PDB file of C-alpha atoms in Angstrom:
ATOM      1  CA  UNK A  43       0.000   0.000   0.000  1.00  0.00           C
ATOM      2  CA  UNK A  44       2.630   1.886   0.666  1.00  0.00           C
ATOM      3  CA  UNK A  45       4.108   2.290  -2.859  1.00  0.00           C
ATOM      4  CA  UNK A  46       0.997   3.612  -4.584  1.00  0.00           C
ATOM      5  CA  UNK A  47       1.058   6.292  -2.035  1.00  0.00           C
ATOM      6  CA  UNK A  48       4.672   7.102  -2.251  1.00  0.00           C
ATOM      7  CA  UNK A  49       3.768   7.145  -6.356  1.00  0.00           C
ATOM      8  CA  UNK A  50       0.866   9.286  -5.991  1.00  0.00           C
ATOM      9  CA  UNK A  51       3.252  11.999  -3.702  1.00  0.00           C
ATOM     10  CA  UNK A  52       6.137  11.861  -5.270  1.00  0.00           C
ATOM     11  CA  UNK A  53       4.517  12.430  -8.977  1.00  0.00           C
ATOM     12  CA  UNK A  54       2.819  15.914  -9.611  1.00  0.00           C
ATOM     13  CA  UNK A  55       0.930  14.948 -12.410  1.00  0.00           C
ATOM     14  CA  UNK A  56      -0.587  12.972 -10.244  1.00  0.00           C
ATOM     15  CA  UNK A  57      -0.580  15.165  -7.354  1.00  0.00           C
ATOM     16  CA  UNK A  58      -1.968  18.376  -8.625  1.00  0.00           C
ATOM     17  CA  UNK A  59      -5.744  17.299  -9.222  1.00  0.00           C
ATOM     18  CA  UNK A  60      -5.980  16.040  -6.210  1.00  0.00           C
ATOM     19  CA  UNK A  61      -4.641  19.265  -4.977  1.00  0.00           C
ATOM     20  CA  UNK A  62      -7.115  20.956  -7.280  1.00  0.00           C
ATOM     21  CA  UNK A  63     -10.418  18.959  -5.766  1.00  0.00           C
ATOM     22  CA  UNK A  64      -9.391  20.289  -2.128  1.00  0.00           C
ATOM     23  CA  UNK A  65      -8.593  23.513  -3.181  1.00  0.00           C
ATOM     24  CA  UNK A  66     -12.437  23.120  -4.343  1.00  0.00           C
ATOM     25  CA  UNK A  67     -14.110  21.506  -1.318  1.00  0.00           C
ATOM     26  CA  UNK A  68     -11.793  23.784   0.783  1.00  0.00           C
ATOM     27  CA  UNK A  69     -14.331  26.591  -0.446  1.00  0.00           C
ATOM     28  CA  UNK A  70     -10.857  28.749  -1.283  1.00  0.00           C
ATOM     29  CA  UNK A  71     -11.203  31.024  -4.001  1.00  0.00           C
ATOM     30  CA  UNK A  72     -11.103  29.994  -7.970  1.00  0.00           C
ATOM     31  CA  UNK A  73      -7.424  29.374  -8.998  1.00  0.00           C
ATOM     32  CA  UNK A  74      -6.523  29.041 -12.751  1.00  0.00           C
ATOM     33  CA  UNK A  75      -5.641  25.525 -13.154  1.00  0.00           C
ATOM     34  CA  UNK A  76      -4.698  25.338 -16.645  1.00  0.00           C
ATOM     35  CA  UNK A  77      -2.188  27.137 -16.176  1.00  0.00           C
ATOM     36  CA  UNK A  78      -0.815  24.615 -14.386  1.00  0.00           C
ATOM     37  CA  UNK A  79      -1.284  22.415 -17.138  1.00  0.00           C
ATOM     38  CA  UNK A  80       2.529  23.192 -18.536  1.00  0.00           C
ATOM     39  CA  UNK A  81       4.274  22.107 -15.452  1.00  0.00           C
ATOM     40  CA  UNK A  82       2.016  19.067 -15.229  1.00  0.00           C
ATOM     41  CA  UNK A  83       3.424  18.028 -18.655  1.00  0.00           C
ATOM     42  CA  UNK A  84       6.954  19.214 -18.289  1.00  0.00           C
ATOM     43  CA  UNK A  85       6.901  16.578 -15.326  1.00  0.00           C
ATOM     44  CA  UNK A  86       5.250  14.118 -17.010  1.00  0.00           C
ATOM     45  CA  UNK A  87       7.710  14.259 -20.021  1.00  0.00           C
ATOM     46  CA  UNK A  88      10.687  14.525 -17.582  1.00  0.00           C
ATOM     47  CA  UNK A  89       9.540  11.384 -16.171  1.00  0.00           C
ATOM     48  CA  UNK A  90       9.650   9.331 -19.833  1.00  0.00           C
ATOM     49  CA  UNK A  91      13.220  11.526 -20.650  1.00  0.00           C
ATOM     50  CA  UNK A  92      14.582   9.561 -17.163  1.00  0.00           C
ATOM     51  CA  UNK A  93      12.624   6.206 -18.502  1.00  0.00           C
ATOM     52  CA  UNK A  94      14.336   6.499 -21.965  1.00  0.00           C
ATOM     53  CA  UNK A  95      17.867   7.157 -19.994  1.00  0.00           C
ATOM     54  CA  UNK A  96      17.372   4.222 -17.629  1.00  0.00           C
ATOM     55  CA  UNK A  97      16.525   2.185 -21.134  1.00  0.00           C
ATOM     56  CA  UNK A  98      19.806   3.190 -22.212  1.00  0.00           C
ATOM     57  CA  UNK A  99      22.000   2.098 -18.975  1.00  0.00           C
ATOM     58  CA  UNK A 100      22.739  -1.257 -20.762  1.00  0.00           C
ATOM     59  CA  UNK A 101      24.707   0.489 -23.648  1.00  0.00           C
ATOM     60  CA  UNK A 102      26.556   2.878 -21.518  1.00  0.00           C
ATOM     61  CA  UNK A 103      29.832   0.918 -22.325  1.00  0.00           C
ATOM     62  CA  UNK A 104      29.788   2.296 -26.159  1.00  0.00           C
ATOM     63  CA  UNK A 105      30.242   5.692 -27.139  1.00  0.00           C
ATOM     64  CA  UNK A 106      26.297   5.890 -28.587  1.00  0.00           C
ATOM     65  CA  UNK A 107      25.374   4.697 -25.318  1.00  0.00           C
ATOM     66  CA  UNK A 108      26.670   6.653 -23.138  1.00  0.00           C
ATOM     67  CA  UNK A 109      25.590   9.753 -25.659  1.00  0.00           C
ATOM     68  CA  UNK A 110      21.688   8.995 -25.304  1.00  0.00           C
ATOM     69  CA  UNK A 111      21.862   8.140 -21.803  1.00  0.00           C
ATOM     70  CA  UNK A 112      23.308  11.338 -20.994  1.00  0.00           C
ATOM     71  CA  UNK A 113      21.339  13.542 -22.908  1.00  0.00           C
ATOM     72  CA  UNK A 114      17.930  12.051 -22.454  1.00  0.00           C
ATOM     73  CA  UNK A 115      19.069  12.366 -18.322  1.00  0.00           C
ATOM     74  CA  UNK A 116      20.329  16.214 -18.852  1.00  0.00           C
ATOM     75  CA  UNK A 117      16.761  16.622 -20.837  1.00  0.00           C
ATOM     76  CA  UNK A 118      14.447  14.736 -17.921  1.00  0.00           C
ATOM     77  CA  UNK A 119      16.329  16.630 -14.975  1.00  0.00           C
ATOM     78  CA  UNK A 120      15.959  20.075 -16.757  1.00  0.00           C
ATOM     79  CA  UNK A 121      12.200  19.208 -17.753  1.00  0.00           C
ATOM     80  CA  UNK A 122      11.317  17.875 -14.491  1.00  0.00           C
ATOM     81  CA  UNK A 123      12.507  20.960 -12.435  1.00  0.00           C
ATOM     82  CA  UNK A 124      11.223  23.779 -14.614  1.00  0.00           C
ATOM     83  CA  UNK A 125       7.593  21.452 -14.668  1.00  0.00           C
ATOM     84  CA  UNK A 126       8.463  21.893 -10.702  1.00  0.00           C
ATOM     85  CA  UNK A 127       9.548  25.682 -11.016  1.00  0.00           C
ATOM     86  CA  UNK A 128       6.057  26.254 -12.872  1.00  0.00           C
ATOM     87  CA  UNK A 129       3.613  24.430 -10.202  1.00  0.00           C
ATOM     88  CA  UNK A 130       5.172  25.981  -7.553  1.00  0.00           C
ATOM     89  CA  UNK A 131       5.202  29.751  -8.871  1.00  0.00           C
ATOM     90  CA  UNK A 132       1.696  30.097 -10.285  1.00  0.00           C
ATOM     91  CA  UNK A 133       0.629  27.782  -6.527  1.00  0.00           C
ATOM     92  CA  UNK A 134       2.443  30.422  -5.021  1.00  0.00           C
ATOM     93  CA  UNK A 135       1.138  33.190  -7.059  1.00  0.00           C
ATOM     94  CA  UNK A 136      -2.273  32.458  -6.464  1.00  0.00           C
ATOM     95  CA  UNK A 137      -2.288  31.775  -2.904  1.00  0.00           C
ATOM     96  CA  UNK A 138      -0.439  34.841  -2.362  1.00  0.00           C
ATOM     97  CA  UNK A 139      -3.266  37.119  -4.739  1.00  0.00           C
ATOM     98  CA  UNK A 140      -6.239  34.961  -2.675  1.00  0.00           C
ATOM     99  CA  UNK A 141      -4.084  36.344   0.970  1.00  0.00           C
ATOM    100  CA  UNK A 142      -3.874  40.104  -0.509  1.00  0.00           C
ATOM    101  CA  UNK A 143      -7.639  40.131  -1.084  1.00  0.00           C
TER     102      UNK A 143
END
């Protein structure tokens, strides 16, 4: 049980509607979730950037090996924290327009 949990936190595509139905029953003012939408998928393709790297771990030995592992890792890091980077500033954004009011 305790995997599908740790899957469901540590993923934010995953993480974000469910953040976005108890920002709703929470009766907190309307946020713009679409505009989460672009760090949702930067995550999401950061995640299958890593998977292609790990799929390339075998053929690190050779030169073409070691060439796609290492830029399909460079590409899922960088895609995964600016996906991160975007959540967190339009989350942040929001809640701090909803305190001002």
């Amino acid at each position: 049980m305790t995997e599908w949990m740790a899957t469901i936190v540590n993923t934010p595509y995953l993480l974000v509607p469910i953040v976005a139905w108890l920002w709703n029953q929470a009766k907190f003012p309307k946020m713009d979730w679409g505009k989460l939408a672009a760090g949702v998928l930067f995550t999401f393709s950061g995640a299958i950037f890593n998977t292609l790297a790990n799929s390339f771990a075998p053929y690190v030995i050779s030169p073409w090996g070691a060439f796609f592992l290492s830029l399909f890792s460079f590409f899922g890091t960088i895609s995964e924290v600016l996906g991160l980077a975007i959540i967190a500033l339009y989350i942040l954004v929001d809640t701090l327009k909803m305190w001002s009011l």
